[in-house]
Amino acid sequence: MQTKPTSQRELQEPSLYTIKAVFILDNDGHRLLAKYYDDTFPSMKEQMAFEKNVFNKTSRTDSEIAFLGGMTIVYKSSIDLFLYVVGSSSENELMLMSVLTCLFESLNHVLRKNVEKRWLLENMDGAFLVLDEIVDGGVILESDPQQVIQKVNFRRETNTSPSSLVESTDWGNKSVLRDTRQMTAA
């Protein structure tokens, strides 16, 4: 039997680990939020250099996709933020874009339609919860923003310990925690 030569793309095993990184930069290219899911950029210095390179290539263009250093990068800008999702060069751009869209729409809901630096910094815990519901260890868990919001709300409700009382008026305000022991001591 004769074997046909195969290309490198055909030899790749399918993998659930599709996301290499997700990061959000401000309009000056400074990191606000970042999660790396593999060891492509093992040190903080390498990550920051990569982010700077990506920002320099994408900040002045109107496109939504870039190819850089053997990686596929989809991105979106909003007021004074740039949101990025990074995958391998062989990754499906539509999958990466669905993660980016889910991230943006979920943050849009969490930040009460103010996806901008100030609101993101004030609600960083919510932003990390959103990201953790969308991607875990490089695996896409969810791409529906409504499901993400529902799961994040559930996690916030169940993460309260019996010794704490949580008062939360809405997503736009930070939760106020009070120790019930202090309340009963008064």
Steps between C-alpha positions, in 0.01 A plus 500: 500500500624842411465785748435849384710783640295702743527864582577622850146629538360151442731357767373729772270332744181689579516670836263673737783734600426769245572822687859600571424833667237764567602851594360851523719805447425868543535746212867551592573127472527436874369173640179514702407131499685199360484123518742271318403136468819335375874549522546680167594809702620360835633820658330829574766677292418287192126551551539878525720509189243292309215727614694810397573349159134403452381844610741677263375287210128529576432835668486703180305262278130437454524128436404236755767237441879490490764234446814550702780268604320186387182593686152610405378802694146636495432833664247772561530854628251679720544864604839474677546121509634234265381142557709215355455124463804302382509153346744296295547570128288196415212604723161579353455878499125468548551306824738765628258773394212330684709512820583867443135587430386313810764676712402843370125449534535349848720789613254739339230358726720484811626855452149630425578584137816691596781286359773747581813511713358670808206261534716197427749594773218553750349159415810289440371213714190474279716515187712207619188303590365560149826388341516190722150398390591538131847338494661260745857388444476586129178302451192690383224431752230740385434738212149620591516826699163438670624166633822662620311773688271241656797288615691800633196616697461149642869484598477837673194386695652167608849630584379670817596332822253465789709747704449775242202698391510623143310806396515558128269743324617434145797404284613859466570532872749304704363263758522603862603221734436512872597240751188382683704459817558877504132563444396274790768642730359853462 
